[in-house]
N, CA and C atoms as an extended XYZ file, in Angstrom:
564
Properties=species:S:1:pos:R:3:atomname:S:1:resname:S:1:resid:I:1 pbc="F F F"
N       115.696      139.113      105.942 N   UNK     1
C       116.797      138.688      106.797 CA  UNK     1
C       116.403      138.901      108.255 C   UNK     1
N       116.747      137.952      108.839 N   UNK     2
C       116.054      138.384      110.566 CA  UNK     2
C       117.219      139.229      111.455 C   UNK     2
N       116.684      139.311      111.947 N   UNK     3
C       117.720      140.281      112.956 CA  UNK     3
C       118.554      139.781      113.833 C   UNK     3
N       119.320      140.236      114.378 N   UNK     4
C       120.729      139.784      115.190 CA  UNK     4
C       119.781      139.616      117.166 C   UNK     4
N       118.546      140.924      116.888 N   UNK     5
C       118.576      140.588      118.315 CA  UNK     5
C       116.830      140.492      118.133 C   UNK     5
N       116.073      139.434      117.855 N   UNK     6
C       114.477      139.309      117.508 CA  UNK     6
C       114.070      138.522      118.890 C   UNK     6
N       112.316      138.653      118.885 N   UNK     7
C       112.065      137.891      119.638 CA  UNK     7
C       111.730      136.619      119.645 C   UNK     7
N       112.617      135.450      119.758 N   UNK     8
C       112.323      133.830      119.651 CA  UNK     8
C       110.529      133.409      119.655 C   UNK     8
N       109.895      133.732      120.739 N   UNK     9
C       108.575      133.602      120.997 CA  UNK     9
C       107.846      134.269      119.520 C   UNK     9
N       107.798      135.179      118.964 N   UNK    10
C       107.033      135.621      118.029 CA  UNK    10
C       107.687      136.565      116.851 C   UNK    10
N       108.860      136.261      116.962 N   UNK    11
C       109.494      136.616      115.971 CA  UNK    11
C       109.463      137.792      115.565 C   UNK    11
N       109.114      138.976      115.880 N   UNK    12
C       109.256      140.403      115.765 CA  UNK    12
C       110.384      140.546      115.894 C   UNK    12
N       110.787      142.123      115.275 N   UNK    13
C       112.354      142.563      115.449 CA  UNK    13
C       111.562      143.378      116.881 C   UNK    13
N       112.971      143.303      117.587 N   UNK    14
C       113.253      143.412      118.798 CA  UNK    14
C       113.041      145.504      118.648 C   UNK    14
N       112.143      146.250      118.809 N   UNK    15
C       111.910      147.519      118.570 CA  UNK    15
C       111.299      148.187      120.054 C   UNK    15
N       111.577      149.393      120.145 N   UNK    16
C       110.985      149.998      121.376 CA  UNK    16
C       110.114      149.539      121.927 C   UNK    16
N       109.143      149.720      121.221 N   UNK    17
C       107.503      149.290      121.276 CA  UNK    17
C       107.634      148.025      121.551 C   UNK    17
N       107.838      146.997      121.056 N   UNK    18
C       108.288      145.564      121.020 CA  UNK    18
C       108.772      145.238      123.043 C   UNK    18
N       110.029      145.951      122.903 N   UNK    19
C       110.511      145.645      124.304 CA  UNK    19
C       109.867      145.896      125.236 C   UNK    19
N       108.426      147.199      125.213 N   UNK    20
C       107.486      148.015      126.533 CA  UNK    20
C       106.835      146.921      126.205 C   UNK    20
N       106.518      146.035      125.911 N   UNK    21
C       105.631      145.182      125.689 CA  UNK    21
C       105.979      143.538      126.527 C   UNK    21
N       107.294      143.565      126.490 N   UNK    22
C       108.075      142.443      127.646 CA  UNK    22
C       107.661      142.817      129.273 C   UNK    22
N       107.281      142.035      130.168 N   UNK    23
C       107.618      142.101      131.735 CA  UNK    23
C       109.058      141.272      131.697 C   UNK    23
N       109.868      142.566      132.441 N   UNK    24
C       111.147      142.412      133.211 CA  UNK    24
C       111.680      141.502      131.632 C   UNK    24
N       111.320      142.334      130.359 N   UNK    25
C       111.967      142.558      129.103 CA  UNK    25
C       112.800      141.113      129.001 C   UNK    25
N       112.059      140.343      128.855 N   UNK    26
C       112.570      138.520      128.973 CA  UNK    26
C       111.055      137.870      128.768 C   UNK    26
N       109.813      138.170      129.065 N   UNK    27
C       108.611      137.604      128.901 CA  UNK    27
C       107.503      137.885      127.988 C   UNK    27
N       107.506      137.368      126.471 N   UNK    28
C       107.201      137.953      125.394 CA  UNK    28
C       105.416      138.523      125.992 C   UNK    28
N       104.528      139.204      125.117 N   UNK    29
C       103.508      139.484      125.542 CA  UNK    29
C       102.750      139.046      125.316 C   UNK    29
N       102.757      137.826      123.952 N   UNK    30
C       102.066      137.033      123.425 CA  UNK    30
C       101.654      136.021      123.870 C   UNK    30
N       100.043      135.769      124.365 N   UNK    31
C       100.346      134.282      125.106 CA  UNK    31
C       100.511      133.519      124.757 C   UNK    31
N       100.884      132.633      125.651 N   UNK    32
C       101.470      131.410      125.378 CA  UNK    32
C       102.230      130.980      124.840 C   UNK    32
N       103.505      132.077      124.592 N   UNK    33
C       104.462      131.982      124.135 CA  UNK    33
C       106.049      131.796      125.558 C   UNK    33
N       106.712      132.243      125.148 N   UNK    34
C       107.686      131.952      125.913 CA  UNK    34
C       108.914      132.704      125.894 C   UNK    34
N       110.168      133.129      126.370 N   UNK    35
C       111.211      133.676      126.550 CA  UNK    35
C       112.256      134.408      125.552 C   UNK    35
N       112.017      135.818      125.752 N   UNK    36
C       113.201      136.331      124.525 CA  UNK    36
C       114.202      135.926      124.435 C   UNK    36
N       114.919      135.736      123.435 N   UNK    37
C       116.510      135.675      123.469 CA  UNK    37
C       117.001      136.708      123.812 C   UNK    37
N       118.109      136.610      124.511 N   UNK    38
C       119.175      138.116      124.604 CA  UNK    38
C       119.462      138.505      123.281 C   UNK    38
N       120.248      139.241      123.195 N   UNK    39
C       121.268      139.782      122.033 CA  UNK    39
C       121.941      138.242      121.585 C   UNK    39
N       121.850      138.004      120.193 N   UNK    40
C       122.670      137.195      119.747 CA  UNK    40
C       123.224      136.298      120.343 C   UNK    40
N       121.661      135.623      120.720 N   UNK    41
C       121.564      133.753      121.337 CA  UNK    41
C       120.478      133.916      121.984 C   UNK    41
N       120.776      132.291      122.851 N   UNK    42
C       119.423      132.071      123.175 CA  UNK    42
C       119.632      132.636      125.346 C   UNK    42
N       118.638      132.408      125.659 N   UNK    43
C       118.438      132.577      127.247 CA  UNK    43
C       119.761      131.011      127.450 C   UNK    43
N       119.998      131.095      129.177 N   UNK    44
C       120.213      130.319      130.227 CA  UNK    44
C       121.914      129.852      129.822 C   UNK    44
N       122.423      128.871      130.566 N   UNK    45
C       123.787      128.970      130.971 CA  UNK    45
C       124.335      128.295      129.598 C   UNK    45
N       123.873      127.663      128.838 N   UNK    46
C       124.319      126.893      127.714 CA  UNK    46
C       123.787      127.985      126.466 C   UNK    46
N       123.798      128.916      126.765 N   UNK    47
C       123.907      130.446      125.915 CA  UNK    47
C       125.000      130.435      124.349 C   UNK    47
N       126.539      129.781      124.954 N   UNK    48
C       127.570      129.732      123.807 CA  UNK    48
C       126.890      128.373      122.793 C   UNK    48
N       126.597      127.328      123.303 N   UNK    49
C       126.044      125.955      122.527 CA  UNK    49
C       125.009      126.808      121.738 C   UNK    49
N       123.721      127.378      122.345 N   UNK    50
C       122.803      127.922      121.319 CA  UNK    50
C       122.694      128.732      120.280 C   UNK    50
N       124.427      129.832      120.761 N   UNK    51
C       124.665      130.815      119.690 CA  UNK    51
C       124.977      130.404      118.457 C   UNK    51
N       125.910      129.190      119.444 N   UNK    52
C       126.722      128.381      117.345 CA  UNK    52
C       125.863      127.762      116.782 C   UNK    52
N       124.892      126.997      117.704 N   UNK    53
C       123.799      126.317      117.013 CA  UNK    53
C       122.904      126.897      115.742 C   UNK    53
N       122.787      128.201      116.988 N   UNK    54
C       121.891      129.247      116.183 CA  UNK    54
C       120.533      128.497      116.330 C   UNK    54
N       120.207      129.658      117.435 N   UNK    55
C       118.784      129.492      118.067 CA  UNK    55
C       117.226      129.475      117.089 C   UNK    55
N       117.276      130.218      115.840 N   UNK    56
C       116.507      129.552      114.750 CA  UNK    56
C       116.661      128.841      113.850 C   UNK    56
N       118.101      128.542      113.564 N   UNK    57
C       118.623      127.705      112.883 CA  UNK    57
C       118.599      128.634      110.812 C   UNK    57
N       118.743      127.663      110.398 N   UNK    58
C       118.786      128.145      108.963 CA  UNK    58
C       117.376      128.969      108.258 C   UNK    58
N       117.341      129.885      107.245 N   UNK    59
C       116.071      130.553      107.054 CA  UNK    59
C       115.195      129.466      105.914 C   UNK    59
N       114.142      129.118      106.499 N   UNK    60
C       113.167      127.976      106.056 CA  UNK    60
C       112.051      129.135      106.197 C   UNK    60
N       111.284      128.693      104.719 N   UNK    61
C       109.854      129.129      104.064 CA  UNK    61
C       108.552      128.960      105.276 C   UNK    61
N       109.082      127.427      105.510 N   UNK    62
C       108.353      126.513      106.213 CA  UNK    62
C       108.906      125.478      106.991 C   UNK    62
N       107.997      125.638      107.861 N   UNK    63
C       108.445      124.572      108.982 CA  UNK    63
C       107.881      123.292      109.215 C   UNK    63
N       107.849      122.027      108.721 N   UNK    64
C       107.544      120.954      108.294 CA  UNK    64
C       106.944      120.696      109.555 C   UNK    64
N       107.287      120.499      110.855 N   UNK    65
C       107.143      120.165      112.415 CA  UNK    65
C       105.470      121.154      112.581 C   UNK    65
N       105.858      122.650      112.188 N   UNK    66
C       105.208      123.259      112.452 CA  UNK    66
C       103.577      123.229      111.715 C   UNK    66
N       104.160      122.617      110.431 N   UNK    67
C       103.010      122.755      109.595 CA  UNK    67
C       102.286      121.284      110.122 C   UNK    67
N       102.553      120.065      110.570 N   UNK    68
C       101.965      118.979      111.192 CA  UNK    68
C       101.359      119.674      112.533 C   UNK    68
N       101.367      120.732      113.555 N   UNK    69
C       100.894      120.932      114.380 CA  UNK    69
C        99.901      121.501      114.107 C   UNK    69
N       100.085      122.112      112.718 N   UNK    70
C        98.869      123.218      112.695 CA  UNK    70
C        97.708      122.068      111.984 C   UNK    70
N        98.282      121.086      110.923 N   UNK    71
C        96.905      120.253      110.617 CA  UNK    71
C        96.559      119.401      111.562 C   UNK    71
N        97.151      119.655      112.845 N   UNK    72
C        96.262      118.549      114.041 CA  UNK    72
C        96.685      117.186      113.854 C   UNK    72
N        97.970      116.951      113.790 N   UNK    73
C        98.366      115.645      113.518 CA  UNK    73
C        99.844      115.212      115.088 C   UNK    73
N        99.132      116.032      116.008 N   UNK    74
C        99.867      115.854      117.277 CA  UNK    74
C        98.875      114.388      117.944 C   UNK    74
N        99.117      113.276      118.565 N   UNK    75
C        98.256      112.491      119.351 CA  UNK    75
C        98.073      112.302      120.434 C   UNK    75
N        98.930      113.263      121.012 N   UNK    76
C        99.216      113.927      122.653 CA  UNK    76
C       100.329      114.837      122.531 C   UNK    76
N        99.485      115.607      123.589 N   UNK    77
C       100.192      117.232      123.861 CA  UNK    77
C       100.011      117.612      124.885 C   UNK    77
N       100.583      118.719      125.656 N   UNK    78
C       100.320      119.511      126.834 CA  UNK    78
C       100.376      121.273      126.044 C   UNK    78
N       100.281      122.163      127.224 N   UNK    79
C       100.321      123.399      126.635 CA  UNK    79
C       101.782      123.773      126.197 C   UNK    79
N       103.089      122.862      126.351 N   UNK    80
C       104.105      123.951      125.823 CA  UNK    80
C       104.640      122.846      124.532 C   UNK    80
N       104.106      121.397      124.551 N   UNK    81
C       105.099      120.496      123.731 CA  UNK    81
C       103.409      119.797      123.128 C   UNK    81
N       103.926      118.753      121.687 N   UNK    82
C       103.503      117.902      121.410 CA  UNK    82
C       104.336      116.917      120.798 C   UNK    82
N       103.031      115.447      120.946 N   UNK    83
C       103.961      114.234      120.359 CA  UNK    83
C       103.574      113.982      118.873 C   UNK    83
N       104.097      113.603      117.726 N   UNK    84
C       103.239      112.937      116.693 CA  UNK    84
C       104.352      111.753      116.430 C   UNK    84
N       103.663      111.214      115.381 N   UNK    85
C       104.415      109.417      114.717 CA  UNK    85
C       105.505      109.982      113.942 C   UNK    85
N       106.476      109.865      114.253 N   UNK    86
C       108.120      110.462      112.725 CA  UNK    86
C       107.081      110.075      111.470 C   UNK    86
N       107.478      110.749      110.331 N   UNK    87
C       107.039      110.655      109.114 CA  UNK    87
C       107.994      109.555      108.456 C   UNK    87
N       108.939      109.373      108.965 N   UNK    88
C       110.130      108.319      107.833 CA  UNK    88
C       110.649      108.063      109.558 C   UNK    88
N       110.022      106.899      110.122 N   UNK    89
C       110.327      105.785      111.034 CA  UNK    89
C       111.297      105.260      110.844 C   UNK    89
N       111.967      104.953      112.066 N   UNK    90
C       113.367      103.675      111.716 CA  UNK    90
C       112.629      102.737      112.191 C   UNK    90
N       111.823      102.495      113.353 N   UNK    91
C       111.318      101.663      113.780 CA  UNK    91
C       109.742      101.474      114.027 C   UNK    91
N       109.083      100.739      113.895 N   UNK    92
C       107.344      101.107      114.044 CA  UNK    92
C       107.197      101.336      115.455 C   UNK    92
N       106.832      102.777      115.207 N   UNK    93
C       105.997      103.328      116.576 CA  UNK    93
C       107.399      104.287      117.130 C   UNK    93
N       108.130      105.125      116.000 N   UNK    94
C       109.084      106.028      116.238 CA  UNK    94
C       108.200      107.220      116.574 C   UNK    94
N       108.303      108.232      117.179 N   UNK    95
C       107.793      109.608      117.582 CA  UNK    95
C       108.689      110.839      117.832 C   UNK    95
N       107.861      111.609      117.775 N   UNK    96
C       109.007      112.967      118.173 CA  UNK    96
C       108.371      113.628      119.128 C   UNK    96
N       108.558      114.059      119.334 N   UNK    97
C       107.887      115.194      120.528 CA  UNK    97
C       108.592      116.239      120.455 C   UNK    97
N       107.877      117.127      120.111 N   UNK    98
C       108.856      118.835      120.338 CA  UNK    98
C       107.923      119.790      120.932 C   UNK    98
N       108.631      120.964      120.985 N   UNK    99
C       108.187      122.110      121.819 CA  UNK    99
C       106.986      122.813      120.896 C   UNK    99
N       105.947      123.447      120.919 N   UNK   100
C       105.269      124.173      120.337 CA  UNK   100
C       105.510      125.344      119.541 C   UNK   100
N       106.748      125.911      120.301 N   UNK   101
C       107.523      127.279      120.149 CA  UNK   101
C       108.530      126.754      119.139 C   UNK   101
N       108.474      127.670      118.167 N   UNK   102
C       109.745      126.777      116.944 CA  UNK   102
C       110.783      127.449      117.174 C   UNK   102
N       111.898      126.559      117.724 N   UNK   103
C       113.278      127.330      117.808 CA  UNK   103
C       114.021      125.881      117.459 C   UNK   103
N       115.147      126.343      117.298 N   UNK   104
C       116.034      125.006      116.243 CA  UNK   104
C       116.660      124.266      117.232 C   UNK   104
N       117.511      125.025      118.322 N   UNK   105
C       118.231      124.064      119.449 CA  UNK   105
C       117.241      124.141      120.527 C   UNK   105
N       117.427      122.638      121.210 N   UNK   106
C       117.428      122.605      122.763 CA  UNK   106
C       117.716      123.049      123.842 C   UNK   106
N       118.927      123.388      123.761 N   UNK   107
C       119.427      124.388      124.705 CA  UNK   107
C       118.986      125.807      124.836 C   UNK   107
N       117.998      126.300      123.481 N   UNK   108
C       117.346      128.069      123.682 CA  UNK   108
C       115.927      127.415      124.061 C   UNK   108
N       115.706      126.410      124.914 N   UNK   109
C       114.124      126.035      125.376 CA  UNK   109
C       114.466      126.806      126.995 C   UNK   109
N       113.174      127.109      127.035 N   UNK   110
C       112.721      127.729      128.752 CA  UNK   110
C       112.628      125.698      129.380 C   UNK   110
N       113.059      126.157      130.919 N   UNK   111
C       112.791      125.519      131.676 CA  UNK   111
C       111.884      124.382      131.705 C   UNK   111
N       110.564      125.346      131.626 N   UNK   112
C       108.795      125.173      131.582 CA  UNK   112
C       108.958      124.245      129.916 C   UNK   112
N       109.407      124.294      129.100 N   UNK   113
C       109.442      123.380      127.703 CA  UNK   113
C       110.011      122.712      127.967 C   UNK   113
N       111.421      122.271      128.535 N   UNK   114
C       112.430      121.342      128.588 CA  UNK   114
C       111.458      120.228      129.609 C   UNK   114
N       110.726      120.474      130.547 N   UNK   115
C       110.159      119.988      131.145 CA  UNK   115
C       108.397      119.306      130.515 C   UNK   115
N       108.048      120.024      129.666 N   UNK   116
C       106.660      119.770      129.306 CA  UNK   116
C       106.908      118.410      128.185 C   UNK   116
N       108.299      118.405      127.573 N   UNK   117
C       108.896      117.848      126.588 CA  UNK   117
C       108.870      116.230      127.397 C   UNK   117
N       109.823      115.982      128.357 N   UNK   118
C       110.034      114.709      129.337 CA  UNK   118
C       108.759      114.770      129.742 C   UNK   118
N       108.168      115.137      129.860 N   UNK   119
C       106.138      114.771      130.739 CA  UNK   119
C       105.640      113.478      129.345 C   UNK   119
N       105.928      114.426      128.321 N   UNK   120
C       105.225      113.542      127.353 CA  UNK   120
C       106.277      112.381      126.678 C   UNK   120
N       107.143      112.644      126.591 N   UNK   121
C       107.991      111.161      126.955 CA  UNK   121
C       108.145      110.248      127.480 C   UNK   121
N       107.441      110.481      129.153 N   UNK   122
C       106.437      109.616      129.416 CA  UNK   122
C       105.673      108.655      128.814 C   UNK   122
N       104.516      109.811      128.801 N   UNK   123
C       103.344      109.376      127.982 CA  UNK   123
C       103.274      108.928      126.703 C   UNK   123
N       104.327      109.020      125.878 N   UNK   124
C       104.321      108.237      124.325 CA  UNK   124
C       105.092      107.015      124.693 C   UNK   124
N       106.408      106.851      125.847 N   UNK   125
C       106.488      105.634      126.373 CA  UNK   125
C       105.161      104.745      126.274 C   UNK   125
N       104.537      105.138      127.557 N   UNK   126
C       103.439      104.386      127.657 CA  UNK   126
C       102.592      103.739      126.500 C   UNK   126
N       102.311      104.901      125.776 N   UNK   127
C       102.055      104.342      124.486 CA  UNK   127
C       102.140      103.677      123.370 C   UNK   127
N       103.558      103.307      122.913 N   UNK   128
C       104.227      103.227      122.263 CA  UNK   128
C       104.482      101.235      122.789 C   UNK   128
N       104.438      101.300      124.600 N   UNK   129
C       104.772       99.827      125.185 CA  UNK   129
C       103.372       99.272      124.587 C   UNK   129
N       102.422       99.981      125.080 N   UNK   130
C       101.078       99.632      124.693 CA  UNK   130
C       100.425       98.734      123.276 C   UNK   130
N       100.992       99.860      122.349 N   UNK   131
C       100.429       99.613      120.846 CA  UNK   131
C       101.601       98.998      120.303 C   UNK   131
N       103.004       98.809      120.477 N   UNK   132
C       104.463       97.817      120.048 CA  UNK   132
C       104.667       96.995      120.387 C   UNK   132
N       104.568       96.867      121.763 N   UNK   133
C       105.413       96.211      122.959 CA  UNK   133
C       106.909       96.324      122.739 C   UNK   133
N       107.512       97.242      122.543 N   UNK   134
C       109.009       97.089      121.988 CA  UNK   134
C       109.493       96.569      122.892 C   UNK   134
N       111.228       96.054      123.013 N   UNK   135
C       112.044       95.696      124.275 CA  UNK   135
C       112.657       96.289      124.863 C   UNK   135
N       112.770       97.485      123.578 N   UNK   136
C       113.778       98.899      124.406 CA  UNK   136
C       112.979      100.503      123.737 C   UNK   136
N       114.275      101.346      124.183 N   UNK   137
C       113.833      102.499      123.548 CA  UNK   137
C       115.543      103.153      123.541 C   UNK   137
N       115.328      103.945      122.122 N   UNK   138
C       116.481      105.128      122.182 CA  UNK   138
C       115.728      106.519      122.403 C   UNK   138
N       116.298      106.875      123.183 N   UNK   139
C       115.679      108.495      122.898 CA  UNK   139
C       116.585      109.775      123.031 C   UNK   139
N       116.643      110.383      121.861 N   UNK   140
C       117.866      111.646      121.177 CA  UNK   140
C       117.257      112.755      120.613 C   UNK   140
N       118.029      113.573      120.704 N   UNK   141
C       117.937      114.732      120.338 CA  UNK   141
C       119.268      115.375      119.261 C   UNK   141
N       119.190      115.667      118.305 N   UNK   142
C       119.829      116.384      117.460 CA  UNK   142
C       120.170      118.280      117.422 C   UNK   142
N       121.426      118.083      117.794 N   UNK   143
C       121.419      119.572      117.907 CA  UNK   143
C       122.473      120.174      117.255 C   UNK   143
N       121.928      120.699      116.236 N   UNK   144
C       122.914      121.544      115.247 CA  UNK   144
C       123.203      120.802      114.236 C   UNK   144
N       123.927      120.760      112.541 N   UNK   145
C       123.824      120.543      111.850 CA  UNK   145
C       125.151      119.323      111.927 C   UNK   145
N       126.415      119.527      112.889 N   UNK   146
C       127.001      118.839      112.921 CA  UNK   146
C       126.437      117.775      113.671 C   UNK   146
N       125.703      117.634      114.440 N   UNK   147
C       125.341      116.567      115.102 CA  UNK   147
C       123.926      116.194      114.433 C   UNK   147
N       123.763      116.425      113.260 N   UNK   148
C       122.809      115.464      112.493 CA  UNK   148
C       121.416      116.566      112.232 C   UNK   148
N       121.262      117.554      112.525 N   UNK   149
C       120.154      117.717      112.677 CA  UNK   149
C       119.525      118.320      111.027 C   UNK   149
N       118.267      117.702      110.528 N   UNK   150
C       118.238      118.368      109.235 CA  UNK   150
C       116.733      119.354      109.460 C   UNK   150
N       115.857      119.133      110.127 N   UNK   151
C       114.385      119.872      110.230 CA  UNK   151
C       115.023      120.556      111.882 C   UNK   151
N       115.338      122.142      111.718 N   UNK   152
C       115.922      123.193      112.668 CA  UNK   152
C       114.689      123.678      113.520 C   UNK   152
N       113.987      122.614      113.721 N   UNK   153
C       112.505      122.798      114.754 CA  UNK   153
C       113.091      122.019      116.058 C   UNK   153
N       113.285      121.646      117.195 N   UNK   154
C       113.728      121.114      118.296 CA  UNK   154
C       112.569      119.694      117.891 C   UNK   154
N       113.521      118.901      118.380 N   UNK   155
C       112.490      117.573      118.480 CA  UNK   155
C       113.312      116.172      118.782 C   UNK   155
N       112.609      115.800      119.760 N   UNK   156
C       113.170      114.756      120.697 CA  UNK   156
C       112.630      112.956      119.436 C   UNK   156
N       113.439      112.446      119.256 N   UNK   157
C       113.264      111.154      118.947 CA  UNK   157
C       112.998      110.162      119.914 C   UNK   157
N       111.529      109.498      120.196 N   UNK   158
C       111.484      108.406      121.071 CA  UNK   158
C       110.969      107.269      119.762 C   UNK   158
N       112.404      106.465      119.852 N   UNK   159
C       112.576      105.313      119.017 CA  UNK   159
C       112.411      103.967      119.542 C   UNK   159
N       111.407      103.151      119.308 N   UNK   160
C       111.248      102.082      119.962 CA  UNK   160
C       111.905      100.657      118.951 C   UNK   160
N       112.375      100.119      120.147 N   UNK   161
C       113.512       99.046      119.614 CA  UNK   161
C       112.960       97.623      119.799 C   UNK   161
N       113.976       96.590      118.733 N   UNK   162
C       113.250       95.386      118.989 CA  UNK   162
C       114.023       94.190      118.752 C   UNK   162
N       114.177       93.409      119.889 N   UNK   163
C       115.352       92.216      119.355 CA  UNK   163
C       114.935       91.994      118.262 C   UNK   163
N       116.708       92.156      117.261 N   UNK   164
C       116.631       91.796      116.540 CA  UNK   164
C       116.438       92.742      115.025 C   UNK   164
N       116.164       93.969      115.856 N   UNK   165
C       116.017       95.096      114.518 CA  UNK   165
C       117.061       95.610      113.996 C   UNK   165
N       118.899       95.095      114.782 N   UNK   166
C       120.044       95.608      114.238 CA  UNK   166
C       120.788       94.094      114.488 C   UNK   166
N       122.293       93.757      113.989 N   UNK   167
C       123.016       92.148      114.275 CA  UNK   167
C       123.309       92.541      115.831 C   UNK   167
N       123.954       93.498      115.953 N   UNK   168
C       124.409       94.132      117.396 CA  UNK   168
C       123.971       95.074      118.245 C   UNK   168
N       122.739       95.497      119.016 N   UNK   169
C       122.425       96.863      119.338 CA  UNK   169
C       123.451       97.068      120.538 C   UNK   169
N       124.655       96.739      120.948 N   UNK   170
C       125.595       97.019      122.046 CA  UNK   170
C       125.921       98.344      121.931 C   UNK   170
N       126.179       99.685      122.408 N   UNK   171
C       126.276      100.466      122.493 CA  UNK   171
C       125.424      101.863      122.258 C   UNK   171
N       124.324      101.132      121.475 N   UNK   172
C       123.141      102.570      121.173 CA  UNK   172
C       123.270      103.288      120.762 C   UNK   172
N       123.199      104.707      121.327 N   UNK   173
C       123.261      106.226      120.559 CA  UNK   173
C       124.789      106.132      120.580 C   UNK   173
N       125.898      105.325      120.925 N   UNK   174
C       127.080      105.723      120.436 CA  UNK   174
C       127.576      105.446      119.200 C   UNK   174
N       126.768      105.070      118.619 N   UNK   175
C       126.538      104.573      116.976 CA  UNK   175
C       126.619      105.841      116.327 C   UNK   175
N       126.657      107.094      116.688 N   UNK   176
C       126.579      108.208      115.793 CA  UNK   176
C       127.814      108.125      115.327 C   UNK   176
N       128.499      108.184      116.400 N   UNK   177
C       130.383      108.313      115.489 CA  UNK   177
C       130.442      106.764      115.468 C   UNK   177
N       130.440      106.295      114.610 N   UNK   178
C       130.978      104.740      114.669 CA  UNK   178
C       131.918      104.466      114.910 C   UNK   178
N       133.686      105.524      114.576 N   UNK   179
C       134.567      104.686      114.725 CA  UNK   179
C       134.917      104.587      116.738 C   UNK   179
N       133.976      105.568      117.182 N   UNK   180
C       134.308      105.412      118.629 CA  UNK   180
C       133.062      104.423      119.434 C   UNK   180
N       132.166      103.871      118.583 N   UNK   181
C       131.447      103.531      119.416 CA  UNK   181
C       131.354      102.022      120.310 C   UNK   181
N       132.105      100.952      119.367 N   UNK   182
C       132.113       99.848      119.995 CA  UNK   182
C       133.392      100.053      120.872 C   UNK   182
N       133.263      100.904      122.440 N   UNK   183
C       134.443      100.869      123.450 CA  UNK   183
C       135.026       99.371      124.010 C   UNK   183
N       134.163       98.687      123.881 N   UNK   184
C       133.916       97.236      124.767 CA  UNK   184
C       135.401       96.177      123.990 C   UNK   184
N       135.625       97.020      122.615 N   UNK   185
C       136.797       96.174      122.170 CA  UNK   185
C       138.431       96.830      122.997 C   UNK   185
N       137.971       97.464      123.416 N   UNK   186
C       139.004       98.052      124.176 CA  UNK   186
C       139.786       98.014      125.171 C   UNK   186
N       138.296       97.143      126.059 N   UNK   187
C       138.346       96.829      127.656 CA  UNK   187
C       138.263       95.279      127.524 C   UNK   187
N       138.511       94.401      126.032 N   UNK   188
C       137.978       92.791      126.332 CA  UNK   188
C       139.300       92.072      126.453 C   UNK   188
């Protein structure tokens, strides 16, 4: 069972020894890792979103995201995020990009990840125009179980779109709740 107050970056229980081992007890010691959680949640101002989320999310054996990073199946990366191809595509040339650091919500990412994450969103753009040519793109994030999320690893969906791949694409990601999403009958 994990603990109420562990460290996100490397997952130790949060112990004496453990904490002399933090600078200014927020900066794990491990490199290249990244930011303790407080007590029961994650860091920064969206603290209540990450608690309910629950900053590791459900207890998994394995981490499916994690286990593709480790067989080298990223096709661009930087030091805090990588991109790979979704395994079950909606569209050819779907991707994810997530953080390196396995934590379940978005909102318990450092700064420095939230940022390394959009760099390569970019760059799988680019890619993605390159090797598709799509006409559009969706790009989402799932956070928490009510809002869809089933693999509790953070990971950004860049979905490339294509006249013609839905009867209507008018409204986009407001398609999650359907009965609110076509507003346009509202205002015609």
């Amino acid at each position: 069972m994990r603990s109420s107050r562990g460290c996100s970056p490397c997952r130790q229980v949060i112990s004496a020894e453990h904490v002399a081992s933090f600078q200014d007890n927020r900066i794990c010691a491990d490199p290249g890792r990244g930011v303790m959680s407080e007590p029961g949640g994650a860091t920064g101002p969206l603290g209540a979103i990450s608690k309910a989320v629950g900053e590791e999310g459900p207890e998994e054996s394995s981490c499916p995201l994690c286990d593709r990073l480790t067989r080298g199946e990223e096709f661009v990366g930087n030091a805090l995020a990588a991109a790979m191809w979704d395994s079950f595509p909606v569209n050819p040339g779907h991707v994810l990009v997530i953080p390196r650091r396995h934590l379940a919500g978005y909102f318990a990412l450092t700064q420095e990840e939230k940022e390394a994450i959009w760099h390569l969103v970019d760059a799988v753009g680019e890619r993605i125009n390159q090797d598709f040519r799509p006409q559009g793109f969706n790009i989402g994030i799932n956070v928490g179980a009510a809002a869809g999320q089933t693999i509790f690893h953070v990971h950004m969906h860049v979905i490339p779109r294509y006249t013609g791949d839905v009867a209507d694409p008018r409204g986009g990601v407001r398609w999650v709740i359907r009965a609110r999403a076509p507003y346009w009958k509202d205002i015609e």
